[in-house]
Short mmCIF file of C-alpha atoms and ligand atoms in Angstrom, two decimals:
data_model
loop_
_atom_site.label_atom_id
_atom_site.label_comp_id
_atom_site.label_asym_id
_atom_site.label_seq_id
_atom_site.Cartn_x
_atom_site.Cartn_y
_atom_site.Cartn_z
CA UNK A 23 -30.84 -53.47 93.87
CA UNK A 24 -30.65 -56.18 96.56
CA UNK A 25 -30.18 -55.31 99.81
CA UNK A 26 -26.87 -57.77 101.49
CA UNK A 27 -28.32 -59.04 104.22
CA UNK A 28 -27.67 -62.21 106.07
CA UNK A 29 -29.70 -65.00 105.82
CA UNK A 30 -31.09 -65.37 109.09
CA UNK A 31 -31.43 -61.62 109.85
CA UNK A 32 -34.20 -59.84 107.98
CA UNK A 33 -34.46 -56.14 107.59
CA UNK A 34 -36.78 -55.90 110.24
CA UNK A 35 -34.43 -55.73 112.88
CA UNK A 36 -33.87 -52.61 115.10
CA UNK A 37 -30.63 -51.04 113.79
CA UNK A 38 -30.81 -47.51 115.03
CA UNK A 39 -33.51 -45.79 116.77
CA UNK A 40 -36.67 -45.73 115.20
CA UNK A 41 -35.07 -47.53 112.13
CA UNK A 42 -34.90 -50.96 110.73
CA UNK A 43 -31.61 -52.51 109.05
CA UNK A 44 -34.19 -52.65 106.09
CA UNK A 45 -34.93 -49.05 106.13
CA UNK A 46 -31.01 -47.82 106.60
CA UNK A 47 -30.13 -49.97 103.57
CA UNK A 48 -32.84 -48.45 101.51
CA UNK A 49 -31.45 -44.76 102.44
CA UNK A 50 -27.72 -45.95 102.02
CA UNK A 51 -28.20 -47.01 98.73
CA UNK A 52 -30.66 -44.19 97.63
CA UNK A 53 -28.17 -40.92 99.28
CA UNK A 54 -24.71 -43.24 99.35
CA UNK A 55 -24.61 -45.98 96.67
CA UNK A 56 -20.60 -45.97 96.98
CA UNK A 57 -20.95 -46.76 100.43
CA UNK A 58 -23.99 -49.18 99.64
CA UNK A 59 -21.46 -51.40 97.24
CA UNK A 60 -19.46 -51.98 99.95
CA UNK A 61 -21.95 -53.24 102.69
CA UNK A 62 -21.87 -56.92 103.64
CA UNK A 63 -24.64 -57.65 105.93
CA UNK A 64 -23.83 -61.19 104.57
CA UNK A 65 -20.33 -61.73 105.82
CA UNK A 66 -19.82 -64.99 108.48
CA UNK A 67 -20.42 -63.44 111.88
CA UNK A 68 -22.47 -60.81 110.85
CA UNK A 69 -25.89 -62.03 112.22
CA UNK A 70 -24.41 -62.53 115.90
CA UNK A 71 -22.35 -59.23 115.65
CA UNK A 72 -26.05 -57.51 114.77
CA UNK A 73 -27.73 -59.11 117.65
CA UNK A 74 -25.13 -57.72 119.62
CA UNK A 75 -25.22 -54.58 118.46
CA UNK A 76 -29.12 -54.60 119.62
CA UNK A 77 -27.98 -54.98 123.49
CA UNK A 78 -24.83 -52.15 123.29
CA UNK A 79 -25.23 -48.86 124.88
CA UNK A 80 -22.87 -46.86 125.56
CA UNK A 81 -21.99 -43.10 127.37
CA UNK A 82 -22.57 -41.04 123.73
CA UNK A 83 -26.07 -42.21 123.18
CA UNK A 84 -27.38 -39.81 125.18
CA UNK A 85 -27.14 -37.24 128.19
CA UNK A 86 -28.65 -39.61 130.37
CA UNK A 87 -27.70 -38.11 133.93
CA UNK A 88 -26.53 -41.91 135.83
CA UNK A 89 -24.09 -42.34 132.58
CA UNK A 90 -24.16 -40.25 129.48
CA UNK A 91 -22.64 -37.47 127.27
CA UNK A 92 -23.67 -38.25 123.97
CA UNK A 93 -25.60 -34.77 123.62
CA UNK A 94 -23.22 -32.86 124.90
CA UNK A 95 -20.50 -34.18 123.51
CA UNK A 96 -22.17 -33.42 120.09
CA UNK A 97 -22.25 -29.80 120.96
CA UNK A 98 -18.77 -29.70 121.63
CA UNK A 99 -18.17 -30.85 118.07
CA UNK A 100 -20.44 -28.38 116.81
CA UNK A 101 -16.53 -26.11 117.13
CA UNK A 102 -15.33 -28.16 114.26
CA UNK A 103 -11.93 -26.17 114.68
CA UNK A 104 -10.74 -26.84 118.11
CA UNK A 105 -8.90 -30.40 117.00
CA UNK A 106 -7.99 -29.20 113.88
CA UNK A 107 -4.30 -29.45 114.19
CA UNK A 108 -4.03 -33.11 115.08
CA UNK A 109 -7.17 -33.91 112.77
CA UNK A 110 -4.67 -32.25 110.03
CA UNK A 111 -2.18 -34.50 110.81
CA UNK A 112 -3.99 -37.99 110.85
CA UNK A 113 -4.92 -36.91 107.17
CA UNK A 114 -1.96 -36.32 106.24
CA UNK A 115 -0.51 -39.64 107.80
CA UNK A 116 -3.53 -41.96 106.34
CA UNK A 117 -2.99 -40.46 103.12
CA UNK A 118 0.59 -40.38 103.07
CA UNK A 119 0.94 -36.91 102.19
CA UNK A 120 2.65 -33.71 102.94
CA UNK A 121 -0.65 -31.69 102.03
CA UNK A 122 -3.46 -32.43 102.07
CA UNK A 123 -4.35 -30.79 98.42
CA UNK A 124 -2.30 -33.89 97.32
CA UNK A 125 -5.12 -36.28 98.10
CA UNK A 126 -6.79 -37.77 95.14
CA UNK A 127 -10.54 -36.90 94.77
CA UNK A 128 -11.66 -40.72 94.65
CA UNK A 129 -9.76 -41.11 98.48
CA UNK A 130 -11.64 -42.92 101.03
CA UNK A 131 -11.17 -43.58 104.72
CA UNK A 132 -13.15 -45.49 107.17
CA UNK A 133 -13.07 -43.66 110.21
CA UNK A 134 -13.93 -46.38 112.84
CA UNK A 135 -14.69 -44.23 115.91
CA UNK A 136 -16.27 -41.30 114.19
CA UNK A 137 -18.66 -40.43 116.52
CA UNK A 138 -21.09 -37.67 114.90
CA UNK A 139 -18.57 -37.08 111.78
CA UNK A 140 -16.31 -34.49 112.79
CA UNK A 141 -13.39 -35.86 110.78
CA UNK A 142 -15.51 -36.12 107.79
CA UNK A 143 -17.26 -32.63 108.42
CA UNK A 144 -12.88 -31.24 109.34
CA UNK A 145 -12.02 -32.99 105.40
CA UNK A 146 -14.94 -31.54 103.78
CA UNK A 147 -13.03 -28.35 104.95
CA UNK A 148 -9.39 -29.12 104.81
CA UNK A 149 -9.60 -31.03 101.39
CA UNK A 150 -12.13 -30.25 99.40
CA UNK A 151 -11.55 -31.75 96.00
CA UNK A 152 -11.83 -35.40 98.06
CA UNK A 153 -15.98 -35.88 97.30
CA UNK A 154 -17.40 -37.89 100.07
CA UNK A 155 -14.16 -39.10 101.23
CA UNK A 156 -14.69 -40.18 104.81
CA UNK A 157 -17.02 -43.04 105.99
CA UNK A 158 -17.94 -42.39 109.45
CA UNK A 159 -18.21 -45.62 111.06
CA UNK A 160 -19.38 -45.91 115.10
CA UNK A 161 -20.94 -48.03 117.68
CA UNK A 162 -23.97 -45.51 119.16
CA UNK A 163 -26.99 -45.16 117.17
CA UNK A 164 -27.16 -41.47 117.96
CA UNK A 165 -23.88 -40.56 116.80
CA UNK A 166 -25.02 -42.61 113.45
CA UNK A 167 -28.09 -40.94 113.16
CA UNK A 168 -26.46 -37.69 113.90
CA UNK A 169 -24.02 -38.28 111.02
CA UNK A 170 -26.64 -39.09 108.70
CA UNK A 171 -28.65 -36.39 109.61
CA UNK A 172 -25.58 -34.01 108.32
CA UNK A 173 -25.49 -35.74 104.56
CA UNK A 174 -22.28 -38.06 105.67
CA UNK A 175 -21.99 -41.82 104.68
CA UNK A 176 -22.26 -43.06 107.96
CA UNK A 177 -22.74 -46.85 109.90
CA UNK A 178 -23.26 -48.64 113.01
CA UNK A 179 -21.34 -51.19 113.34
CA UNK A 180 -18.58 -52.17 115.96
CA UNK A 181 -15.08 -51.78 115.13
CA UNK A 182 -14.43 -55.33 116.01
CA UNK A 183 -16.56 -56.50 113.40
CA UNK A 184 -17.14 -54.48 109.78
CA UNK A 185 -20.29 -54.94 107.66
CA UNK A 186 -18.15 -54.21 104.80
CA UNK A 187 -16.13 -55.86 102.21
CA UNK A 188 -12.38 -56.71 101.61
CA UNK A 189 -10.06 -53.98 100.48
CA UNK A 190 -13.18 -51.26 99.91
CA UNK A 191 -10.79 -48.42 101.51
CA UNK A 192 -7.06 -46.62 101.11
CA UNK A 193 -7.42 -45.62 104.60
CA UNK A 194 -8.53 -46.89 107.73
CA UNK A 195 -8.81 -44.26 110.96
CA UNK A 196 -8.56 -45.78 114.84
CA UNK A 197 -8.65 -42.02 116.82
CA UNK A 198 -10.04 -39.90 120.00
CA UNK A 199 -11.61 -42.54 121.51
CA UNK A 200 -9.20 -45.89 120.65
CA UNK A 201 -8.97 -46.57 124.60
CA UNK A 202 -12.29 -46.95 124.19
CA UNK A 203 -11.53 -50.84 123.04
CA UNK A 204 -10.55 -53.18 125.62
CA UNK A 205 -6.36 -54.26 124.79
CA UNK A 206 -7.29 -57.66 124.97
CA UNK A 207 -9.42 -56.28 121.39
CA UNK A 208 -7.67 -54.03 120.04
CA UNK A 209 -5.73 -57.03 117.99
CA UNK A 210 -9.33 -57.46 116.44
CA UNK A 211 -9.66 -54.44 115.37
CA UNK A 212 -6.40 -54.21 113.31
CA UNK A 213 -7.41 -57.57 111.74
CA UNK A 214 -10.50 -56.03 110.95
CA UNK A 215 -8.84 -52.82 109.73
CA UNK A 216 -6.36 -54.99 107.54
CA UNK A 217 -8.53 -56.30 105.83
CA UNK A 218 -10.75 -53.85 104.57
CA UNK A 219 -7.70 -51.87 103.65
CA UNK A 220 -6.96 -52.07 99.56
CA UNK A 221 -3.17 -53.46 99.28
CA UNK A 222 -0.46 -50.33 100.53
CA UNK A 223 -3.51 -48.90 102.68
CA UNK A 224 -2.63 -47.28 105.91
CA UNK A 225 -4.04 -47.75 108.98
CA UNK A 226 -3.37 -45.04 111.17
CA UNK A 227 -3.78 -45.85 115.48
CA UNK A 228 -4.12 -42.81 117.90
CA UNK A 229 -4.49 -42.52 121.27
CA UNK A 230 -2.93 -41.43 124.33
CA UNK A 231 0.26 -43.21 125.80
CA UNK A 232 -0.27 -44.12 129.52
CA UNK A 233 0.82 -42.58 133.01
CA UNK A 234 1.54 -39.55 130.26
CA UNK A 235 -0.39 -36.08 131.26
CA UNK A 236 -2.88 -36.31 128.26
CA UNK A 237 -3.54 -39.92 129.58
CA UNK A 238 -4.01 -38.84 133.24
CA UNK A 239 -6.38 -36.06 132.13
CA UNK A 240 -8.53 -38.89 131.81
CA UNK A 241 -7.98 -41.35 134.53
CA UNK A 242 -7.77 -38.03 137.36
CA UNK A 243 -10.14 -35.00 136.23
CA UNK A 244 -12.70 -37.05 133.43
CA UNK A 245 -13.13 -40.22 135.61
CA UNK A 246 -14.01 -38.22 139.38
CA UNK A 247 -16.26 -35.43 136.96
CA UNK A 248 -18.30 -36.79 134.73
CA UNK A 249 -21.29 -39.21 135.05
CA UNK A 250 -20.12 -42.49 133.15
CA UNK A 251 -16.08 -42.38 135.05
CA UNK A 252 -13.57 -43.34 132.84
CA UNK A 253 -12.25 -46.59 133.62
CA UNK A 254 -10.38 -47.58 130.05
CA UNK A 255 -6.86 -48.33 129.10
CA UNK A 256 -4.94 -46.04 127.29
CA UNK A 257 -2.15 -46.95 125.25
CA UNK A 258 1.81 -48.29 125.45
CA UNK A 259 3.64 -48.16 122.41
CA UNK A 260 5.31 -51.42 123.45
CA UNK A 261 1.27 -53.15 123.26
CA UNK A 262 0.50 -51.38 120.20
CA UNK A 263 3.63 -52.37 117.93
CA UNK A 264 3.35 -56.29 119.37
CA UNK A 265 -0.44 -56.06 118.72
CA UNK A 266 0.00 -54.47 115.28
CA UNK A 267 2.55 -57.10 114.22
CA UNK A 268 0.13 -59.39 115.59
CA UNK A 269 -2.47 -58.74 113.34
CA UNK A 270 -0.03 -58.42 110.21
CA UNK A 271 0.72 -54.81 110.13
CA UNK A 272 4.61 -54.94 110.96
CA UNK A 273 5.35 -52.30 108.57
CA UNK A 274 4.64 -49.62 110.89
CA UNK A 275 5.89 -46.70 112.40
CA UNK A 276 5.37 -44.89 115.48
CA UNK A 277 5.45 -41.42 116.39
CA UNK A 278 3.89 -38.67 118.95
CA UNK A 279 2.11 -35.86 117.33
CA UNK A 280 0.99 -32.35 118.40
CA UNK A 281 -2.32 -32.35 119.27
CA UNK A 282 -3.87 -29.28 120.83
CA UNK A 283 -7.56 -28.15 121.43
CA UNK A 284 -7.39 -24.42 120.23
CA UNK A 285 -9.99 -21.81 120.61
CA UNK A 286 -10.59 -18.60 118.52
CA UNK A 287 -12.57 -15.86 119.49
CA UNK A 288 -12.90 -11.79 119.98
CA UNK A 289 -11.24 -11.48 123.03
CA UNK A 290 -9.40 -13.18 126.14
CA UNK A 291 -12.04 -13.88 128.13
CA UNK A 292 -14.16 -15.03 124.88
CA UNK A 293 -11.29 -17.75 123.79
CA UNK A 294 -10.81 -19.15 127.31
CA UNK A 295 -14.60 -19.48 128.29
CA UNK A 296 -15.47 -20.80 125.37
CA UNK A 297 -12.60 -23.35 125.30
CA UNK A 298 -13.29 -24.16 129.14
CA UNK A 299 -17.16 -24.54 127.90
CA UNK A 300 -15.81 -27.54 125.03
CA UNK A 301 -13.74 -29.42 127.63
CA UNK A 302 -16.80 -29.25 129.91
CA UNK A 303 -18.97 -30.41 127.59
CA UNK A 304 -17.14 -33.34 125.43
CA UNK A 305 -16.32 -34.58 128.72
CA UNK A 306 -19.32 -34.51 130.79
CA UNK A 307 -17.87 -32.80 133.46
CA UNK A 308 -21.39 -32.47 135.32
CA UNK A 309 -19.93 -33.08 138.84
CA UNK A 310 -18.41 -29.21 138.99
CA UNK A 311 -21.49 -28.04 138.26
CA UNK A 312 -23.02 -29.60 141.42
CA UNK A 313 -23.34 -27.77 144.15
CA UNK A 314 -24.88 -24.80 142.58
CA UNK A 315 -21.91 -23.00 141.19
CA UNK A 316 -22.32 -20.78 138.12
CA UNK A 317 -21.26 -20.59 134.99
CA UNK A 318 -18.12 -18.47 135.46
CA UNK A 319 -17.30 -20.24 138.14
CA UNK A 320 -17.76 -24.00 136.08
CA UNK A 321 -15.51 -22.11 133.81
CA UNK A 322 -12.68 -21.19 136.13
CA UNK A 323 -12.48 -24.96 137.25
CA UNK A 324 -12.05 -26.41 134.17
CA UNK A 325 -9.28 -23.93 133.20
CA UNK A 326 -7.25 -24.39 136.51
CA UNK A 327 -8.06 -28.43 136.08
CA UNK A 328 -6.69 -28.21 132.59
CA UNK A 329 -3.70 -25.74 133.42
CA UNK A 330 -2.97 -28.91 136.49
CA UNK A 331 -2.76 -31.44 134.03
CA UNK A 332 -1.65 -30.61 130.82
CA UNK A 333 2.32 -29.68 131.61
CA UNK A 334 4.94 -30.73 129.33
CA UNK A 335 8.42 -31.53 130.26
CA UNK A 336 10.89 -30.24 127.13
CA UNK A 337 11.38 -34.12 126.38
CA UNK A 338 7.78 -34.87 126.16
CA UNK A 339 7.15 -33.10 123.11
CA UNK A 340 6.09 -34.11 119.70
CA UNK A 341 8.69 -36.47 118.03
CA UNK A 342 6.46 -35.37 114.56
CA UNK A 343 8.43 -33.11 112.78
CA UNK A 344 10.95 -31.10 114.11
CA UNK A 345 9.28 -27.49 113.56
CA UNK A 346 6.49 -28.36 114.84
CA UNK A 347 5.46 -25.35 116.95
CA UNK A 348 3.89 -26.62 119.96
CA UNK A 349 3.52 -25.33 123.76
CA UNK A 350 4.30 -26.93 127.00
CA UNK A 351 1.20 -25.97 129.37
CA UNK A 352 -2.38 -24.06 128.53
CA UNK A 353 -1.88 -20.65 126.82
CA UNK A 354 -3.98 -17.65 126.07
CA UNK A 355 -2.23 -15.32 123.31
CA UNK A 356 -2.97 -12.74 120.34
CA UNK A 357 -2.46 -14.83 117.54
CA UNK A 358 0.19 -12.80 114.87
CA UNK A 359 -1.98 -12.69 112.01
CA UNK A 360 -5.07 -12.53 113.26
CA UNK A 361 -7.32 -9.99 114.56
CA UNK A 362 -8.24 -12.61 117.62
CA UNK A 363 -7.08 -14.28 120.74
CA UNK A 364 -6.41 -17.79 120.95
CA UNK A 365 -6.85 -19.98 124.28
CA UNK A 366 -4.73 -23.38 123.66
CA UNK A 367 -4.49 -26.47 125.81
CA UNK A 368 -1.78 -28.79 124.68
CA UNK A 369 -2.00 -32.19 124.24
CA UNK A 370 1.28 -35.26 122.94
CA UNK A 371 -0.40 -37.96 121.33
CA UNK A 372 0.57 -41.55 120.73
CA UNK A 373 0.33 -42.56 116.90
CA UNK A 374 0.90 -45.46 114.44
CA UNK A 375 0.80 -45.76 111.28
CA UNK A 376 1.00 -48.77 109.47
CA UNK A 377 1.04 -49.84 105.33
CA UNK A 378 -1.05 -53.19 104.66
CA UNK A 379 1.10 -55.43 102.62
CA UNK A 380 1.43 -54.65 98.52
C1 SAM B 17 -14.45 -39.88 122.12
S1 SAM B 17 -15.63 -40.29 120.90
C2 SAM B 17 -14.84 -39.69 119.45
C3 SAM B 17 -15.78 -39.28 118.37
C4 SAM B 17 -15.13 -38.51 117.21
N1 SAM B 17 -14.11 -39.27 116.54
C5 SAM B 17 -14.54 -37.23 117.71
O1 SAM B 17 -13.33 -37.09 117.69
O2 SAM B 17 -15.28 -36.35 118.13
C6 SAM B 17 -15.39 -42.03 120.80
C7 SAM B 17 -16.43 -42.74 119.93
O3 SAM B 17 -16.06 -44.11 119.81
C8 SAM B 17 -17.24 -44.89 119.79
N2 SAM B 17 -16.90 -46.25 120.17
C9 SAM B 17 -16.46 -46.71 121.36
N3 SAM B 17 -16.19 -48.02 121.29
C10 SAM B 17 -16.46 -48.41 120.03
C11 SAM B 17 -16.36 -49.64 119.33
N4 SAM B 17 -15.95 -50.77 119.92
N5 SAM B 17 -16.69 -49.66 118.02
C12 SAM B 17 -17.13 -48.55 117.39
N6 SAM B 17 -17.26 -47.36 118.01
C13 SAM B 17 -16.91 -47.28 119.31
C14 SAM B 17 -18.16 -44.18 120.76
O4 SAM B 17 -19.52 -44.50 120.54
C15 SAM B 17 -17.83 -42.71 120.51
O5 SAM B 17 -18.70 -42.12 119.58
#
């Protein structure tokens, strides 16, 4: 089959480490030929957006100690679980569903900020019957390559600029990590998502809402703790409905959703650590390690950072669904129906969703 590339790019260029955009077309098409039909290295803009994928680097390449996470962020994910709740949700939204069981086997999302595939790896487990319904789509070469490495469809590509065709998806997935654009791009991005979306395709935003506590947990504890800072932008709803309009997508709603990290394990001590050791790693929070303090210690920190930030007034709950169980600061309990005790640190997030035009 031919490989879609552009004609003044050849396969020869660097497109993630240690492989060519020759050699990741050859294993797309041989282990994902659905996601191979829908590759166009040939589209207008596609050579420059290449060239400047060479030059980007960003914090989750790598642990590199002046300004990375990348590997320890990945071993955070390893816990699959902890997110599942909100992960559960965006599903349900993109697909427009009440349950996930309703999603049709031949379903497929783009997830645009995928990092190493956890939302694909969370649907293999939360939907079964959809095949290889997620496309995990991100900027760093080692989240790629880490994605690949698991058996997922996966590419690099920015989300300001797809390598893939017109109306290839019924679901396109902007989440944990959409502050990550610049606002001045984020209008690019819908575009971009628009149009890869088949007509009545949703697009579903998420992110944090600004000066709100699961936006400060960012711009307070992650920004003075961890290597790289945090300077981004999170999100207003008044920006994200003009910029969504903007880019054609005015049939939209917005909402906040429930969206805890939750740890199981044995016992109390068990379900807090290990939750305290997630935060610690996804976030790179290498500066409270400084100084020499141990593990337990590290621990403690992160809990009493997390307990600080992550307060709820009753009006700054989920807007989601009424029943929607959720709790107002960080929580350690015996679950009901399990043998096990359950650490939780709640988090309200900010979420469109939005139907592309019939
Ligand atoms: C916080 S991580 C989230 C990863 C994964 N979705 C998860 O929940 O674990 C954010 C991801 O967005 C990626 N990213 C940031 N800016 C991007 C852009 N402009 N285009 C594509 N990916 C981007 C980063 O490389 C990173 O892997």
């Amino acid at each position: 089959m031919e490989k879609p590339l552009p004609s003044p790019v050849s396969g020869d260029v660097e497109y993630l480490t240690g492989m060519t955009l020759g050699a990741y077309l050859d294993l797309v098409r041989e282990r994902f030929p659905e996601l191979h039909r829908d590759l166009r290295f040939d589209r207008a803009g596609a050579a420059r957006a290449l060239e400047q994928l060479t030059r980007l680097f960003n914090e989750f390449e790598t642990d590199d100690p002046e300004s990375g996470r990348g590997d320890s962020y990945r071993r955070a994910q390893q816990h699959t679980a902890v997110r599942l709740t909100g992960i559960r949700r965006l599903f349900e939204l993109a697909g427009g569903v009440r349950e996930l069981r309703r999603l049709p086997a031949s379903w497929r999302v783009l997830d645009l900020l995928a990092g190493d595939g956890l939302l694909a790896r969370a649907l293999l487990t939360l939907a079964p019957q959809v095949r290889s319904g997620v496309i995990s789509s991100d900027v760093a070469r080692h989240m790629v390559s880490s994605a690949l490495a698991a058996e997922l469809p996966a590419l690099r590509q920015d989300a300001r600029y797809l390598f893939l065709r017109d109306a290839c998806v019924d679901a396109v997935v902007l989440a944990y990590g959409s502050h990550h654009v610049p606002p001045g791009d984020r209008r690019a991005v819908y575009l971009e998502a628009a149009r890869v979306l088949r007509p009545g395709g949703r697009l579903v935003v998420h992110d944090f809402e600004e000066g709100a506590p699961s936006a400060r947990w960012f711009s307070e504890v992650v920004h003075r703790n961890s290597a790289a800072g945090h300077a981004y932008s999170h999100f207003t709803e008044a920006d994200l409905r003009r910029d969504l309009i903007a880019a054609g997508l005015g049939n939209h709603q917005v909402l906040r959703m429930y969206d805890p990290f939750v740890m199981r394990a044995d016992t109390r001590e068990k379900a807090v650590g290990q939750l305290a050791d997630y935060v610690h790693d996804m976030y790179g929070l290498t500066a409270l390690g400084r100084g020499g303090a141990d593990r337990e210690k590290v621990r403690a920190q992160v809990w009493e950072l997390c307990e600080d930030c992550f307060r709820f007034g009753p009006d700054e709950g989920p807007s989601d669904g009424g029943s929607v169980e959720w709790r107002r600061s960080p929580a350690v309990y015996r679950s009901r129906d399990e043998n096990a005790w359950i650490a939780e640190i709640p988090r309200i997030a900010l979420v469109a969703v939005a139907v592309a035009a019939a």
